[in-house]
N, CA, C and O atoms as CSV, one atom per row, in Angstrom:
chain,resi,resn,atom,element,x,y,z
A,1,UNK,N,N,-82.043,62.270,10.920
A,1,UNK,CA,C,-81.828,63.438,11.047
A,1,UNK,C,C,-82.057,64.159,9.832
A,1,UNK,O,O,-81.444,63.712,8.863
A,2,UNK,N,N,-82.835,65.236,9.619
A,2,UNK,CA,C,-83.303,65.995,8.584
A,2,UNK,C,C,-82.326,66.965,8.075
A,2,UNK,O,O,-81.512,67.527,8.807
A,3,UNK,N,N,-82.415,67.149,6.829
A,3,UNK,CA,C,-81.461,68.236,6.290
A,3,UNK,C,C,-82.147,69.447,6.307
A,3,UNK,O,O,-83.378,69.467,6.269
A,4,UNK,N,N,-81.418,70.543,6.364
A,4,UNK,CA,C,-81.808,71.946,6.455
A,4,UNK,C,C,-81.507,72.614,5.011
A,4,UNK,O,O,-80.480,72.289,4.415
A,5,UNK,N,N,-82.286,73.422,4.530
A,5,UNK,CA,C,-82.083,74.198,3.411
A,5,UNK,C,C,-81.190,75.420,3.779
A,5,UNK,O,O,-81.374,76.110,4.782
A,6,UNK,N,N,-80.188,75.619,2.846
A,6,UNK,CA,C,-79.382,76.729,3.015
A,6,UNK,C,C,-79.981,77.960,2.386
A,6,UNK,O,O,-80.810,77.878,1.479
A,7,UNK,N,N,-79.576,79.031,2.850
A,7,UNK,CA,C,-79.800,80.395,2.309
A,7,UNK,C,C,-78.476,80.823,1.493
A,7,UNK,O,O,-77.365,80.960,2.004
A,8,UNK,N,N,-78.767,80.991,0.249
A,8,UNK,CA,C,-77.525,81.306,-0.588
A,8,UNK,C,C,-77.372,82.861,-0.634
A,8,UNK,O,O,-78.321,83.552,-0.266
A,9,UNK,N,N,-76.336,83.377,-1.026
A,9,UNK,CA,C,-76.052,84.962,-1.109
A,9,UNK,C,C,-77.097,85.599,-1.889
A,9,UNK,O,O,-77.456,86.736,-1.584
A,10,UNK,N,N,-77.699,84.887,-3.011
A,10,UNK,CA,C,-78.654,85.505,-3.764
A,10,UNK,C,C,-79.920,85.726,-3.089
A,10,UNK,O,O,-80.692,86.590,-3.505
A,11,UNK,N,N,-80.188,85.011,-2.081
A,11,UNK,CA,C,-81.510,84.969,-1.441
A,11,UNK,C,C,-82.449,83.718,-1.626
A,11,UNK,O,O,-83.542,83.634,-1.066
A,12,UNK,N,N,-81.947,82.784,-2.434
A,12,UNK,CA,C,-82.821,81.681,-2.794
A,12,UNK,C,C,-82.298,80.562,-1.661
A,12,UNK,O,O,-81.196,80.653,-1.120
A,13,UNK,N,N,-83.169,79.593,-1.411
A,13,UNK,CA,C,-82.862,78.487,-0.523
A,13,UNK,C,C,-82.767,77.222,-1.328
A,13,UNK,O,O,-83.430,76.995,-2.340
A,14,UNK,N,N,-81.887,76.426,-0.789
A,14,UNK,CA,C,-81.796,75.175,-1.453
A,14,UNK,C,C,-80.765,74.145,-0.694
A,14,UNK,O,O,-80.064,74.557,0.231
A,15,UNK,N,N,-80.723,73.000,-1.068
A,15,UNK,CA,C,-79.679,71.977,-0.436
A,15,UNK,C,C,-78.331,72.002,-1.046
A,15,UNK,O,O,-77.402,71.597,-0.346
A,16,UNK,N,N,-78.068,72.444,-2.322
A,16,UNK,CA,C,-76.709,72.249,-2.880
A,16,UNK,C,C,-75.691,73.172,-2.504
A,16,UNK,O,O,-75.812,73.993,-1.595
A,17,UNK,N,N,-74.600,73.009,-3.281
A,17,UNK,CA,C,-73.396,73.798,-2.914
A,17,UNK,C,C,-73.513,75.241,-3.396
A,17,UNK,O,O,-72.954,76.179,-2.829
A,18,UNK,N,N,-74.299,75.356,-4.509
A,18,UNK,CA,C,-74.606,76.698,-5.024
A,18,UNK,C,C,-76.004,76.907,-5.605
A,18,UNK,O,O,-76.675,75.884,-5.741
A,19,UNK,N,N,-76.427,77.807,-5.887
A,19,UNK,CA,C,-77.787,78.120,-6.357
A,19,UNK,C,C,-77.981,77.753,-7.801
A,19,UNK,O,O,-77.576,78.513,-8.680
A,20,UNK,N,N,-78.567,76.650,-8.077
A,20,UNK,CA,C,-78.811,76.081,-9.374
A,20,UNK,C,C,-79.721,77.068,-10.178
A,20,UNK,O,O,-79.508,77.179,-11.386
A,21,UNK,N,N,-80.577,77.686,-9.674
A,21,UNK,CA,C,-81.632,78.599,-10.119
A,21,UNK,C,C,-80.787,79.743,-10.787
A,21,UNK,O,O,-80.895,80.042,-11.976
A,22,UNK,N,N,-80.050,80.267,-10.020
A,22,UNK,CA,C,-79.254,81.599,-10.611
A,22,UNK,C,C,-78.269,81.111,-11.687
A,22,UNK,O,O,-78.069,81.769,-12.708
A,23,UNK,N,N,-77.645,79.916,-11.427
A,23,UNK,CA,C,-76.795,79.420,-12.467
A,23,UNK,C,C,-77.649,79.225,-13.913
A,23,UNK,O,O,-77.248,79.665,-14.991
A,24,UNK,N,N,-78.611,78.653,-13.763
A,24,UNK,CA,C,-79.535,78.390,-14.938
A,24,UNK,C,C,-79.921,79.821,-15.613
A,24,UNK,O,O,-79.737,79.965,-16.822
A,25,UNK,N,N,-80.380,80.728,-14.938
A,25,UNK,CA,C,-80.772,82.072,-15.428
A,25,UNK,C,C,-79.529,82.669,-16.022
A,25,UNK,O,O,-79.674,83.329,-17.050
A,26,UNK,N,N,-78.230,82.515,-15.472
A,26,UNK,CA,C,-77.140,83.304,-15.965
A,26,UNK,C,C,-76.656,82.573,-17.183
A,26,UNK,O,O,-76.056,83.230,-18.034
A,27,UNK,N,N,-76.860,81.206,-17.377
A,27,UNK,CA,C,-76.639,80.499,-18.551
A,27,UNK,C,C,-77.591,80.921,-19.677
A,27,UNK,O,O,-77.178,80.898,-20.836
A,28,UNK,N,N,-79.067,81.375,-19.346
A,28,UNK,CA,C,-79.926,81.681,-20.260
A,28,UNK,C,C,-79.625,83.102,-20.759
A,28,UNK,O,O,-79.889,83.446,-21.911
A,29,UNK,N,N,-79.068,83.910,-19.858
A,29,UNK,CA,C,-78.725,85.288,-20.212
A,29,UNK,C,C,-77.440,85.254,-21.209
A,29,UNK,O,O,-77.353,85.947,-22.222
A,30,UNK,N,N,-76.605,84.472,-20.822
A,30,UNK,CA,C,-75.456,84.292,-21.630
A,30,UNK,C,C,-75.785,83.818,-23.138
A,30,UNK,O,O,-75.266,84.416,-24.080
A,31,UNK,N,N,-76.557,82.858,-23.322
A,31,UNK,CA,C,-77.032,82.410,-24.450
A,31,UNK,C,C,-77.795,83.374,-25.290
A,31,UNK,O,O,-77.631,83.498,-26.503
A,32,UNK,N,N,-78.666,84.067,-24.541
A,32,UNK,CA,C,-79.362,85.313,-25.240
A,32,UNK,C,C,-78.386,86.417,-25.799
A,32,UNK,O,O,-78.553,86.963,-26.890
A,33,UNK,N,N,-77.462,86.658,-25.026
A,33,UNK,CA,C,-76.430,87.783,-25.354
A,33,UNK,C,C,-75.548,87.321,-26.586
A,33,UNK,O,O,-75.147,88.148,-27.405
A,34,UNK,N,N,-75.246,85.901,-26.694
A,34,UNK,CA,C,-74.667,85.318,-27.905
A,34,UNK,C,C,-75.450,85.435,-29.046
A,34,UNK,O,O,-74.991,85.878,-30.099
A,35,UNK,N,N,-76.734,85.028,-28.895
A,35,UNK,CA,C,-77.614,85.186,-30.127
A,35,UNK,C,C,-77.764,86.724,-30.572
A,35,UNK,O,O,-77.702,87.045,-31.759
A,36,UNK,N,N,-77.951,87.595,-29.600
A,36,UNK,CA,C,-78.045,89.016,-29.946
A,36,UNK,C,C,-76.642,89.511,-30.635
A,36,UNK,O,O,-76.663,90.271,-31.602
A,37,UNK,N,N,-75.578,89.086,-30.139
A,37,UNK,CA,C,-74.229,89.435,-30.777
A,37,UNK,C,C,-74.140,88.859,-32.231
A,37,UNK,O,O,-73.708,89.526,-33.171
A,38,UNK,N,N,-74.568,87.609,-32.341
A,38,UNK,CA,C,-74.593,87.023,-33.733
A,38,UNK,C,C,-75.508,87.834,-34.615
A,38,UNK,O,O,-75.121,88.179,-35.731
A,39,UNK,N,N,-76.715,88.155,-34.159
A,39,UNK,CA,C,-77.594,88.932,-34.989
A,39,UNK,C,C,-77.024,90.259,-35.418
A,39,UNK,O,O,-77.138,90.655,-36.578
A,40,UNK,N,N,-76.413,90.941,-34.477
A,40,UNK,CA,C,-75.740,92.287,-34.731
A,40,UNK,C,C,-74.612,92.149,-35.798
A,40,UNK,O,O,-74.424,93.001,-36.666
A,41,UNK,N,N,-73.853,90.977,-35.662
A,41,UNK,CA,C,-72.708,90.779,-36.633
A,41,UNK,C,C,-73.264,90.648,-38.059
A,41,UNK,O,O,-72.514,90.920,-38.997
A,42,UNK,N,N,-74.493,90.260,-38.282
A,42,UNK,CA,C,-74.959,90.026,-39.623
A,42,UNK,C,C,-75.319,91.303,-40.347
A,42,UNK,O,O,-75.521,91.315,-41.562
A,43,UNK,N,N,-75.398,92.391,-39.571
A,43,UNK,CA,C,-75.751,93.676,-40.238
A,43,UNK,C,C,-74.357,94.253,-40.779
A,43,UNK,O,O,-74.410,95.231,-41.524
A,44,UNK,N,N,-73.253,93.766,-40.484
A,44,UNK,CA,C,-72.030,94.307,-40.994
A,44,UNK,C,C,-71.964,93.994,-42.671
A,44,UNK,O,O,-71.436,94.744,-43.493
A,45,UNK,N,N,-72.616,92.729,-42.959
A,45,UNK,CA,C,-72.694,92.419,-44.397
A,45,UNK,C,C,-73.488,93.043,-45.230
A,45,UNK,O,O,-73.327,92.955,-46.448
A,46,UNK,N,N,-74.525,93.811,-44.631
A,46,UNK,CA,C,-75.782,94.408,-45.391
A,46,UNK,C,C,-75.073,95.649,-46.222
A,46,UNK,O,O,-74.133,96.322,-45.799
A,47,UNK,N,N,-75.726,95.802,-47.488
A,47,UNK,CA,C,-75.302,96.957,-48.228
A,47,UNK,C,C,-75.899,98.221,-47.703
A,47,UNK,O,O,-75.272,99.264,-47.893
A,48,UNK,N,N,-77.081,98.254,-47.039
A,48,UNK,CA,C,-77.714,99.451,-46.530
A,48,UNK,C,C,-77.953,99.205,-45.059
A,48,UNK,O,O,-77.906,98.035,-44.679
A,49,UNK,N,N,-78.194,100.124,-44.217
A,49,UNK,CA,C,-78.341,99.902,-42.801
A,49,UNK,C,C,-79.827,99.551,-42.507
A,49,UNK,O,O,-80.778,100.313,-42.683
A,50,UNK,N,N,-79.874,98.348,-42.058
A,50,UNK,CA,C,-81.370,97.903,-41.695
A,50,UNK,C,C,-81.468,97.650,-40.162
A,50,UNK,O,O,-82.331,96.871,-39.757
A,51,UNK,N,N,-80.692,98.221,-39.357
A,51,UNK,CA,C,-80.641,98.086,-37.860
A,51,UNK,C,C,-82.080,98.627,-37.317
A,51,UNK,O,O,-82.652,97.913,-36.494
A,52,UNK,N,N,-82.622,99.688,-37.672
A,52,UNK,CA,C,-83.809,100.176,-37.072
A,52,UNK,C,C,-85.096,99.380,-37.366
A,52,UNK,O,O,-86.119,99.671,-36.746
A,53,UNK,N,N,-85.100,98.430,-38.243
A,53,UNK,CA,C,-86.316,97.681,-38.670
A,53,UNK,C,C,-86.462,96.426,-37.811
A,53,UNK,O,O,-85.486,95.865,-37.311
A,54,UNK,N,N,-87.617,96.043,-37.673
A,54,UNK,CA,C,-87.894,94.627,-37.074
A,54,UNK,C,C,-87.362,93.561,-37.767
A,54,UNK,O,O,-86.967,93.706,-38.924
A,55,UNK,N,N,-87.296,92.289,-37.069
A,55,UNK,CA,C,-86.545,91.132,-37.492
A,55,UNK,C,C,-87.134,90.663,-38.774
A,55,UNK,O,O,-86.354,90.281,-39.647
A,56,UNK,N,N,-88.493,90.642,-39.009
A,56,UNK,CA,C,-89.127,90.090,-40.000
A,56,UNK,C,C,-88.890,91.009,-41.296
A,56,UNK,O,O,-88.734,90.511,-42.411
A,57,UNK,N,N,-88.880,92.193,-41.090
A,57,UNK,CA,C,-88.605,93.249,-42.232
A,57,UNK,C,C,-87.150,92.977,-42.640
A,57,UNK,O,O,-86.890,92.835,-43.835
A,58,UNK,N,N,-86.255,92.902,-41.773
A,58,UNK,CA,C,-84.811,92.727,-42.143
A,58,UNK,C,C,-84.665,91.569,-42.972
A,58,UNK,O,O,-84.042,91.638,-44.032
A,59,UNK,N,N,-85.219,90.461,-42.548
A,59,UNK,CA,C,-85.054,89.143,-43.251
A,59,UNK,C,C,-85.737,89.295,-44.572
A,59,UNK,O,O,-85.190,88.733,-45.521
A,60,UNK,N,N,-86.914,90.003,-44.810
A,60,UNK,CA,C,-87.447,90.074,-46.112
A,60,UNK,C,C,-86.666,91.136,-47.044
A,60,UNK,O,O,-86.559,90.971,-48.259
A,61,UNK,N,N,-86.165,92.169,-46.395
A,61,UNK,CA,C,-85.370,92.987,-47.202
A,61,UNK,C,C,-83.917,92.495,-47.663
A,61,UNK,O,O,-83.324,92.996,-48.619
A,62,UNK,N,N,-83.422,91.477,-46.888
A,62,UNK,CA,C,-82.293,90.765,-47.251
A,62,UNK,C,C,-82.518,89.948,-48.332
A,62,UNK,O,O,-81.608,89.753,-49.137
A,63,UNK,N,N,-83.753,89.371,-48.485
A,63,UNK,CA,C,-84.008,88.445,-49.446
A,63,UNK,C,C,-84.193,89.229,-50.818
A,63,UNK,O,O,-83.754,88.815,-51.892
A,64,UNK,N,N,-84.853,90.339,-50.657
A,64,UNK,CA,C,-85.123,91.137,-51.972
A,64,UNK,C,C,-83.743,91.787,-52.443
A,64,UNK,O,O,-83.537,91.953,-53.645
A,65,UNK,N,N,-82.807,92.150,-51.489
A,65,UNK,CA,C,-81.572,92.711,-51.887
A,65,UNK,C,C,-80.556,91.545,-52.525
A,65,UNK,O,O,-79.681,91.855,-53.334
A,66,UNK,N,N,-80.734,90.390,-52.146
A,66,UNK,CA,C,-79.912,89.321,-52.732
A,66,UNK,C,C,-80.408,88.993,-54.221
A,66,UNK,O,O,-79.665,88.778,-55.179
A,67,UNK,N,N,-81.914,88.997,-54.231
A,67,UNK,CA,C,-82.629,88.690,-55.556
A,67,UNK,C,C,-82.235,89.784,-56.466
A,67,UNK,O,O,-81.905,89.443,-57.601
A,68,UNK,N,N,-82.210,91.175,-56.133
A,68,UNK,CA,C,-81.855,92.236,-57.040
A,68,UNK,C,C,-80.459,92.124,-57.442
A,68,UNK,O,O,-80.174,92.462,-58.591
A,69,UNK,N,N,-79.548,91.697,-56.657
A,69,UNK,CA,C,-78.127,91.541,-56.843
A,69,UNK,C,C,-78.003,90.349,-57.843
A,69,UNK,O,O,-77.008,90.263,-58.563
A,70,UNK,N,N,-78.833,89.593,-57.881
A,70,UNK,CA,C,-78.778,88.385,-58.794
A,70,UNK,C,C,-79.530,88.684,-60.176
A,70,UNK,O,O,-79.828,87.758,-60.930
A,71,UNK,N,N,-79.799,89.915,-60.447
A,71,UNK,CA,C,-80.492,90.470,-61.741
A,71,UNK,C,C,-81.879,90.007,-61.754
A,71,UNK,O,O,-82.410,89.773,-62.840
A,72,UNK,N,N,-82.489,89.857,-60.711
A,72,UNK,CA,C,-83.890,89.502,-60.834
A,72,UNK,C,C,-84.763,90.799,-60.863
A,72,UNK,O,O,-84.481,91.769,-60.158
A,73,UNK,N,N,-85.840,90.774,-61.711
A,73,UNK,CA,C,-86.548,91.984,-61.991
A,73,UNK,C,C,-87.241,92.608,-60.781
A,73,UNK,O,O,-87.801,91.927,-59.922
A,74,UNK,N,N,-87.176,93.889,-60.762
A,74,UNK,CA,C,-87.752,94.396,-59.440
A,74,UNK,C,C,-89.243,94.436,-59.456
A,74,UNK,O,O,-89.809,94.704,-58.396
A,75,UNK,N,N,-89.887,94.222,-60.436
A,75,UNK,CA,C,-91.257,94.316,-60.474
A,75,UNK,C,C,-91.841,92.895,-59.954
A,75,UNK,O,O,-93.001,92.774,-59.561
A,76,UNK,N,N,-91.006,91.952,-59.992
A,76,UNK,CA,C,-91.459,90.677,-59.257
A,76,UNK,C,C,-91.794,90.793,-57.918
A,76,UNK,O,O,-92.645,90.073,-57.396
A,77,UNK,N,N,-91.044,91.843,-57.199
A,77,UNK,CA,C,-91.318,92.109,-55.881
A,77,UNK,C,C,-92.416,93.407,-55.593
A,77,UNK,O,O,-92.585,93.889,-54.473
A,78,UNK,N,N,-93.039,93.814,-56.685
A,78,UNK,CA,C,-94.047,94.844,-56.728
A,78,UNK,C,C,-93.333,96.202,-56.306
A,78,UNK,O,O,-93.800,96.998,-55.491
A,79,UNK,N,N,-92.030,96.355,-57.045
A,79,UNK,CA,C,-91.324,97.664,-56.793
A,79,UNK,C,C,-91.898,98.636,-57.881
A,79,UNK,O,O,-92.380,98.263,-58.951
A,80,UNK,N,N,-91.777,99.966,-57.448
A,80,UNK,CA,C,-92.205,100.951,-58.437
A,80,UNK,C,C,-91.089,102.001,-58.418
A,80,UNK,O,O,-90.342,102.257,-57.474
A,81,UNK,N,N,-91.115,102.610,-59.734
A,81,UNK,CA,C,-90.265,103.745,-59.882
A,81,UNK,C,C,-90.824,105.090,-59.244
A,81,UNK,O,O,-92.039,105.289,-59.258
A,82,UNK,N,N,-89.959,106.005,-58.691
A,82,UNK,CA,C,-90.463,107.320,-58.216
A,82,UNK,C,C,-90.813,108.092,-59.473
A,82,UNK,O,O,-90.174,107.911,-60.509
A,83,UNK,N,N,-91.864,108.988,-59.393
A,83,UNK,CA,C,-92.226,109.818,-60.482
A,83,UNK,C,C,-91.036,110.874,-60.755
A,83,UNK,O,O,-90.607,111.073,-61.891
A,84,UNK,N,N,-90.610,111.445,-59.761
A,84,UNK,CA,C,-89.566,112.631,-60.058
A,84,UNK,C,C,-88.069,112.181,-60.245
A,84,UNK,O,O,-87.205,112.983,-60.600
A,85,UNK,N,N,-87.813,110.882,-59.993
A,85,UNK,CA,C,-86.472,110.232,-60.197
A,85,UNK,C,C,-86.643,108.750,-60.725
A,85,UNK,O,O,-86.723,107.777,-59.975
A,86,UNK,N,N,-86.690,108.696,-62.125
A,86,UNK,CA,C,-87.099,107.196,-62.475
A,86,UNK,C,C,-86.026,106.213,-62.284
A,86,UNK,O,O,-86.222,105.012,-62.471
A,87,UNK,N,N,-84.784,106.742,-61.878
A,87,UNK,CA,C,-83.734,105.730,-61.610
A,87,UNK,C,C,-83.799,105.094,-60.131
A,87,UNK,O,O,-83.111,104.141,-59.765
A,88,UNK,N,N,-84.616,105.689,-59.449
A,88,UNK,CA,C,-84.878,105.177,-57.918
A,88,UNK,C,C,-86.145,104.247,-57.842
A,88,UNK,O,O,-87.241,104.649,-58.233
A,89,UNK,N,N,-85.983,103.181,-57.402
A,89,UNK,CA,C,-87.141,102.119,-57.278
A,89,UNK,C,C,-87.438,102.012,-55.804
A,89,UNK,O,O,-86.558,101.805,-54.969
A,90,UNK,N,N,-88.777,102.169,-55.505
A,90,UNK,CA,C,-89.266,101.984,-54.091
A,90,UNK,C,C,-89.606,100.404,-54.067
A,90,UNK,O,O,-90.117,99.765,-54.987
A,91,UNK,N,N,-89.239,99.963,-52.907
A,91,UNK,CA,C,-89.759,98.625,-52.520
A,91,UNK,C,C,-90.067,98.454,-51.146
A,91,UNK,O,O,-89.189,98.645,-50.304
A,92,UNK,N,N,-91.204,98.121,-50.828
A,92,UNK,CA,C,-91.649,98.063,-49.325
A,92,UNK,C,C,-91.659,96.492,-49.034
A,92,UNK,O,O,-92.359,95.736,-49.708
A,93,UNK,N,N,-90.892,96.071,-48.054
A,93,UNK,CA,C,-91.049,94.719,-47.695
A,93,UNK,C,C,-92.146,94.494,-46.730
A,93,UNK,O,O,-92.032,94.876,-45.566
A,94,UNK,N,N,-93.120,93.939,-47.127
A,94,UNK,CA,C,-94.305,93.598,-46.421
A,94,UNK,C,C,-94.175,92.862,-45.172
A,94,UNK,O,O,-93.211,92.101,-45.093
A,95,UNK,N,N,-95.017,92.955,-44.125
A,95,UNK,CA,C,-94.852,92.084,-42.898
A,95,UNK,C,C,-95.389,90.756,-43.219
A,95,UNK,O,O,-95.017,89.797,-42.542
A,96,UNK,N,N,-96.316,90.582,-44.287
A,96,UNK,CA,C,-96.837,89.222,-44.507
A,96,UNK,C,C,-95.737,88.419,-45.422
A,96,UNK,O,O,-94.901,88.969,-46.140
A,97,UNK,N,N,-95.881,87.232,-45.279
A,97,UNK,CA,C,-95.089,86.262,-46.080
A,97,UNK,C,C,-95.799,85.704,-47.219
A,97,UNK,O,O,-95.243,84.890,-47.955
């Protein structure tokens, strides 16, 4: 006697007690949400708001900020002083590594 596939409430077909495909997708969504929450928590430690920037720029900016906090020279990162206010230093975190 052959077995029949069940139609699960989600619309998928299978032999098991529950839809394993939907369970796998739900686990993947939960893991991705946890990673996103962990990434958002790292912004609370930053001295300036880096939320609107892409991930690679945020990581580079954090490296620069920690180096500047450790008294490293700003010229090492190709930083420049503004002409109208010499106390402000511009630093552009490049997309290249």
